[in-house]
Each structure stands twice: as C-alpha cells, then as structure tokens.
Amino acid sequence: MFTKILIACDGSNGAFAALEKATALALLAGAELYVITVYRHHSILEASLSMVRGDLKTENLDDTMRTVSREAAESAKAYARDKGVEKVHAFIKGGQSARTIVAFAKEKGCDLIVVGSRGLGSEEGYMLGSVSHKVTSIAPMPVLVT
Amino acid sequence: MFTKILIACDGSNGAFAALEKATALALLAGAELYVITVYRHHSILEASLSMVRGDLKTENLDDTMRTVSREAAESAKAYARDKGVEKVHAFIKGGQSARTIVAFAKEKGCDLIVVGSRGLGSEEGYMLGSVSHKVTSIAPMPVLVT
C-alpha cells in the first residue's frame, strides 16, 4: 500500500520513535525508505553576529549543522538497514523544516511521510508539534505522526 | 506492528480516503479495525431555538444526527468487511470530535488512529483540518492523517 516512505529525522528521541514506526511499516509494506534530516541555514545569523561580535568564530556554523545532520541521517539509515529494510536512502537538506520535508517527498514521489511529534499527548502538543502540524497541513500525501 | 486501528469516519470524501488507508493497513498488519463516527449534541441549540422559534421542529435533531452517524459507521464497517478485514467494530459517539476520538482510542487500547484531513495540500489546511490537528496534538498514540 505504501511504496516509498519518507522519514524526517533530526536525531531526537521523538524522531527515533518515528523511525521505528517508519522502519516497521517499510518492512511490512515492502517499501523503500527515504531518510531526510533538515537543518536551518545560519548564514544570516552569522552575518549579523560578525558585525557586532567579530571575535566569535561562527563561519563554520553551517558546516557544523551539516555534519550533525549527516550523522543523524546516516545513523537512521544504518538502523533501518540493520532491521532489514533493503532500500534505504539518506539525505540532508538546508531550509525551513516542514516545507523542505514536503517538497522532498513530492520530488521523490513518496506516498507517506512519517514525522515525530513531541509525544506529549496533551494540550502542550499544540505549541510544540508545530513542524508535524505544518507537514500534515501542506502535504498532499498521507502523514503518520508518531 | 499495529494491532487495533481506529478509523474516524463521518461519511465525507475525506473520511473515505482515510477509510481506504485504514482498511489496507489493517489487512497488511492483521489488525482489528474500530470505526467511530462522532456527532455533536444539539440539545443546547434546540433549547435556544425553542425559546425564540417554538414553531420549529428541532426535538429530533439529536436523533437525526445519530441515524446519519450510524449509517456512516455501518457503511464504513461494511466496506472494510468487504475488503477482507475480519474483525471490524462500528461505534457512534456524541461529543466534541477530537477529544471523543482520542478518548475512545485510549478506551479500546488502539495503537493507531487514522483521520482524514480536507486533503487540500495547501496553506488552507491550517484552517480546515482542525479536527485532525487536534487529534495529532492530544493523542498519545501514532496518528495517520490522510
């Protein structure tokens, strides 16, 4: 029923719960798994900082974000492979989280997006689960919020 | 991976897309399927109306809502049975949609809730998909928004 599943992963505990479900679903449905880790560009922040605090070393902030994101994505890929998912692809992208996730899902023809919420199971989720809310709002395909 | 799936169904096209996915998932996972149709109580509306427009026949509004809801739930159950899901249970409940859906899922020990969004796939979803947003916010279990 699902052929290409996209799991959005940031290395957090909430994202790991989502990864577990996405992996189990991929195995059950015989689907390919796409892992995406999205990071925010910090170039503008860097530019502002350099004007007021030229002494701070911020030039590598984007590089650091990319490295951390790459690790999160590769670690998720390794987990899914280890569980037996045959086709797993890991990607990192810079940009606004929800829009980047949905654009990537469309680009790859994914028929399901899996995202973690903060898993609070309470009213607080309203404030905290903004990425998962936005993904469910703008995605044309089904979204599993774990 | 899922053993008891709850599908929230109101007879709309959006809910039918959700029902299709829930049915396919139940078959794939060998899960039981719970169908719930939630209707709003109109007793308070009736009481207000009867004071200003005593001539309007509103006394059967709740009955009508129950009948329509029962039809939607039974129709969804018939669809899932027809597709081959062995264990399907249909229920109707009066109350606030999202809270009633989540409370029912907890009561029955469901490990997945499937809800339809308006499926607009655009910013407009922010306003229109309020039930699915609220369900994802307050549910302690995974929620599939179709």
Coordinates of C-alpha atoms in Angstrom, one line a residue:
Chain A
M1 CA 0.0 0.0 0.0
F2 CA 3.0 2.3 0.6
T3 CA 5.9 2.1 -1.9
K4 CA 8.1 5.0 -0.8
I5 CA 8.2 6.2 2.8
L6 CA 9.9 9.4 3.9
I7 CA 11.0 9.6 7.4
A8 CA 12.0 13.0 8.7
C9 CA 14.7 12.6 11.3
D10 CA 16.6 15.0 13.5
G11 CA 18.3 12.6 15.9
S12 CA 15.9 13.4 18.8
N13 CA 14.1 10.8 20.8
G14 CA 10.8 11.8 19.2
A15 CA 12.3 11.3 15.8
F16 CA 13.6 7.9 16.8
A17 CA 10.1 6.7 17.7
A18 CA 9.1 7.9 14.2
L19 CA 12.0 6.0 12.7
E20 CA 11.0 2.8 14.4
K21 CA 7.4 3.0 13.0
A22 CA 8.6 4.0 9.6
T23 CA 11.0 1.1 9.5
A24 CA 8.4 -1.4 10.7
L25 CA 6.0 -0.1 8.0
A26 CA 8.6 -0.2 5.3
L27 CA 9.3 -3.9 6.2
L28 CA 5.6 -4.7 6.3
A29 CA 4.7 -3.0 3.0
G30 CA 8.0 -3.8 1.3
A31 CA 8.6 -0.1 0.7
E32 CA 11.7 1.9 0.0
L33 CA 12.7 4.2 2.9
Y34 CA 13.9 7.8 2.4
V35 CA 15.6 9.4 5.4
I36 CA 15.8 13.2 5.4
T37 CA 17.4 15.4 8.0
V38 CA 16.7 19.1 7.6
Y39 CA 18.9 21.9 9.1
R40 CA 18.4 25.6 9.2
H41 CA 20.8 27.9 7.4
H42 CA 22.7 30.1 9.8
S43 CA 24.3 32.4 7.2
I44 CA 22.1 35.4 8.1
L45 CA 22.7 34.8 11.8
E46 CA 26.4 34.6 11.1
A47 CA 26.4 37.9 9.2
S48 CA 24.6 39.7 12.0
L49 CA 26.9 38.3 14.6
S50 CA 30.1 39.1 12.7
M51 CA 29.1 42.8 12.7
V52 CA 28.6 43.1 16.5
R53 CA 31.0 40.3 17.7
G54 CA 33.6 39.9 15.0
D55 CA 35.7 37.9 17.5
L56 CA 33.2 35.0 17.6
K57 CA 34.0 32.1 15.3
T58 CA 30.7 31.5 13.5
E59 CA 31.9 30.9 10.0
N60 CA 31.6 27.2 10.4
L61 CA 28.1 27.1 11.8
D62 CA 26.5 25.8 8.6
D63 CA 29.3 23.2 8.3
T64 CA 28.6 22.1 11.8
M65 CA 24.9 21.8 11.2
R66 CA 25.6 19.8 8.0
T67 CA 27.9 17.4 9.9
V68 CA 25.4 16.8 12.7
S69 CA 22.6 16.4 10.2
R70 CA 24.6 14.0 8.2
E71 CA 25.3 11.9 11.3
A72 CA 21.6 11.8 12.2
A73 CA 20.6 10.8 8.7
E74 CA 23.3 8.1 8.4
S75 CA 22.6 6.7 11.8
A76 CA 18.8 6.4 10.9
K77 CA 19.8 4.7 7.6
A78 CA 22.0 2.3 9.5
Y79 CA 19.2 1.5 11.9
A80 CA 16.7 0.7 9.1
R81 CA 19.3 -1.4 7.2
D82 CA 20.0 -3.3 10.3
K83 CA 16.3 -4.0 10.8
G84 CA 16.2 -5.5 7.3
V85 CA 14.9 -2.7 5.0
E86 CA 16.6 -3.3 1.7
K87 CA 16.4 0.1 0.1
V88 CA 17.3 3.0 2.3
H89 CA 18.4 6.4 1.1
A90 CA 19.7 9.2 3.4
F91 CA 19.7 12.9 2.5
I92 CA 20.3 16.2 4.3
K93 CA 18.8 19.5 3.2
G94 CA 19.0 23.0 4.4
G95 CA 15.9 25.1 4.8
Q96 CA 12.6 25.5 6.6
S97 CA 11.7 22.1 8.1
A98 CA 8.1 21.4 7.0
R99 CA 8.3 22.9 3.6
T100 CA 11.6 21.2 2.9
I101 CA 10.3 17.8 4.0
V102 CA 7.1 18.1 1.9
A103 CA 9.0 19.4 -1.2
F104 CA 11.4 16.5 -0.9
A105 CA 8.6 13.9 -0.5
K106 CA 7.0 15.3 -3.7
E107 CA 10.3 15.3 -5.6
K108 CA 10.9 11.6 -4.7
G109 CA 7.3 10.5 -5.2
C110 CA 6.9 9.3 -1.6
D111 CA 3.4 8.1 -0.7
L112 CA 3.8 8.5 3.0
I113 CA 5.6 10.9 5.3
V114 CA 6.5 9.8 8.9
V115 CA 7.2 12.6 11.4
G116 CA 7.7 12.6 15.2
S117 CA 5.7 14.9 17.4
R118 CA 7.0 15.8 20.9
G119 CA 4.8 12.9 22.0
L120 CA 3.4 14.8 25.0
G121 CA -0.1 13.6 24.4
S122 CA -1.5 16.7 25.9
E123 CA -2.6 20.3 25.1
E124 CA 1.1 21.3 25.1
G125 CA 1.4 19.5 21.8
Y126 CA -0.4 22.4 20.3
M127 CA 2.6 24.6 20.8
L128 CA 5.4 22.1 20.5
G129 CA 4.4 20.0 17.5
S130 CA 4.5 22.8 15.0
V131 CA 6.6 21.0 12.4
S132 CA 4.4 17.9 12.4
H133 CA 1.3 20.2 12.2
K134 CA 2.6 22.1 9.3
V135 CA 3.7 18.9 7.5
T136 CA 0.2 17.5 7.8
S137 CA -1.3 20.8 6.6
I138 CA 0.7 21.2 3.4
A139 CA 1.5 17.6 2.4
P140 CA -0.7 16.2 -0.4
M141 CA 0.2 12.6 0.7
P142 CA -0.7 10.8 4.0
V143 CA 1.3 11.8 7.1
L144 CA 1.9 9.5 10.0
V145 CA 2.6 11.5 13.2
T146 CA 4.1 9.3 15.9
Chain B
M1 CA 3.1 -3.6 14.2
F2 CA -0.4 -2.2 14.7
T3 CA -3.0 -4.5 16.4
K4 CA -6.0 -2.2 16.8
I5 CA -6.6 0.6 14.4
L6 CA -9.2 3.3 14.9
I7 CA -10.7 5.0 11.9
A8 CA -12.7 8.2 12.5
C9 CA -15.3 8.4 9.9
D10 CA -18.0 11.0 9.1
G11 CA -19.2 9.8 5.7
S12 CA -17.3 12.6 3.8
N13 CA -15.0 12.0 0.9
G14 CA -12.0 12.9 3.0
A15 CA -13.0 10.3 5.6
F16 CA -13.4 7.7 2.8
A17 CA -9.8 8.2 1.7
A18 CA -8.8 7.6 5.4
L19 CA -11.0 4.5 5.5
E20 CA -9.3 3.1 2.4
K21 CA -5.9 3.6 4.0
A22 CA -7.0 2.2 7.4
T23 CA -8.5 -0.8 5.7
A24 CA -5.4 -1.5 3.7
L25 CA -3.2 -1.1 6.8
A26 CA -5.5 -3.4 8.9
L27 CA -5.2 -6.1 6.2
L28 CA -1.4 -5.7 6.0
A29 CA -0.8 -5.7 9.7
G30 CA -3.6 -8.2 10.5
A31 CA -5.1 -5.7 12.9
E32 CA -8.6 -5.3 14.2
L33 CA -10.5 -2.2 12.9
Y34 CA -12.6 0.1 15.0
V35 CA -14.8 2.6 13.2
I36 CA -16.1 5.6 15.1
T37 CA -18.4 8.3 13.9
V38 CA -18.7 11.3 16.2
Y39 CA -21.7 13.7 16.2
R40 CA -22.3 16.9 18.1
H41 CA -25.1 17.1 20.6
H42 CA -27.6 19.7 19.5
S43 CA -29.7 19.8 22.7
I44 CA -28.4 23.2 23.7
L45 CA -29.1 24.6 20.2
E46 CA -32.6 23.1 20.4
A47 CA -33.3 24.7 23.8
S48 CA -32.3 28.1 22.5
L49 CA -34.2 27.7 19.3
S50 CA -37.4 26.6 21.1
M51 CA -37.5 29.8 23.1
V52 CA -37.3 32.2 20.1
R53 CA -38.9 29.9 17.4
G54 CA -41.2 27.5 19.2
D55 CA -42.8 26.6 15.9
L56 CA -39.6 24.9 14.6
K57 CA -39.4 21.2 15.0
T58 CA -36.0 20.6 16.4
E59 CA -36.7 18.0 19.0
N60 CA -35.4 15.2 16.8
L61 CA -32.2 16.8 15.8
D62 CA -30.1 14.5 18.0
D63 CA -32.0 11.5 16.7
T64 CA -31.3 12.6 13.1
M65 CA -27.6 13.1 13.9
R66 CA -27.5 9.6 15.5
T67 CA -29.2 8.0 12.5
V68 CA -26.9 9.6 10.0
S69 CA -23.8 8.8 12.1
R70 CA -25.0 5.2 12.5
E71 CA -25.3 4.9 8.7
A72 CA -21.8 6.4 8.1
A73 CA -20.3 4.0 10.7
E74 CA -22.1 0.9 9.4
S75 CA -21.3 1.8 5.8
A76 CA -17.6 2.1 6.7
K77 CA -17.7 -1.3 8.5
A78 CA -19.3 -2.9 5.5
Y79 CA -16.6 -1.5 3.3
A80 CA -13.8 -2.9 5.5
R81 CA -15.5 -6.3 5.9
D82 CA -16.0 -6.4 2.1
K83 CA -12.2 -5.8 1.6
G84 CA -11.4 -8.7 3.9
V85 CA -10.8 -7.3 7.3
E86 CA -12.0 -10.0 9.7
K87 CA -12.6 -8.0 12.9
V88 CA -14.4 -4.7 12.4
H89 CA -16.4 -2.9 15.1
A90 CA -18.5 0.2 14.4
F91 CA -19.5 2.7 17.1
I92 CA -21.1 6.1 17.3
K93 CA -20.5 8.7 20.0
G94 CA -21.8 12.1 20.8
G95 CA -19.4 14.8 21.8
Q96 CA -16.5 17.1 20.7
S97 CA -14.8 15.3 17.7
A98 CA -11.1 15.2 18.5
R99 CA -11.5 14.6 22.3
T100 CA -14.1 11.9 21.7
I101 CA -12.0 10.1 19.1
V102 CA -8.8 10.1 21.3
A103 CA -10.7 9.1 24.5
F104 CA -12.3 6.2 22.5
A105 CA -8.9 5.1 21.1
K106 CA -7.5 5.0 24.7
E107 CA -10.5 3.1 26.0
K108 CA -10.2 0.4 23.3
G109 CA -6.4 0.3 23.5
C110 CA -5.9 1.3 19.9
D111 CA -2.3 1.7 18.7
L112 CA -3.1 3.9 15.7
I113 CA -5.7 6.5 14.8
V114 CA -6.5 7.2 11.2
V115 CA -8.2 10.5 10.4
G116 CA -8.9 12.3 7.1
S117 CA -7.8 15.9 6.5
R118 CA -9.6 18.0 4.0
G119 CA -6.8 17.0 1.7
L120 CA -6.2 20.4 0.3
G121 CA -2.5 20.0 0.4
S122 CA -2.1 23.8 0.9
E123 CA -2.0 26.5 3.5
E124 CA -5.7 26.4 3.6
G125 CA -5.4 23.1 5.5
Y126 CA -4.4 25.2 8.5
M127 CA -7.9 26.4 9.0
L128 CA -9.8 23.4 7.7
G129 CA -8.0 20.5 9.2
S130 CA -8.7 21.4 12.8
V131 CA -10.0 18.0 13.9
S132 CA -7.0 16.1 12.5
H133 CA -4.7 18.7 14.1
K134 CA -6.3 18.5 17.4
V135 CA -6.2 14.6 17.3
T136 CA -2.5 14.6 16.5
S137 CA -2.0 17.1 19.3
I138 CA -3.7 15.2 22.1
A139 CA -3.4 11.6 21.1
P140 CA -0.7 9.5 22.9
M141 CA -0.6 7.0 20.1
P142 CA 0.5 7.5 16.4
V143 CA -2.0 9.2 14.1
L144 CA -2.1 8.8 10.4
V145 CA -3.6 11.9 8.6
T146 CA -4.6 11.0 5.1

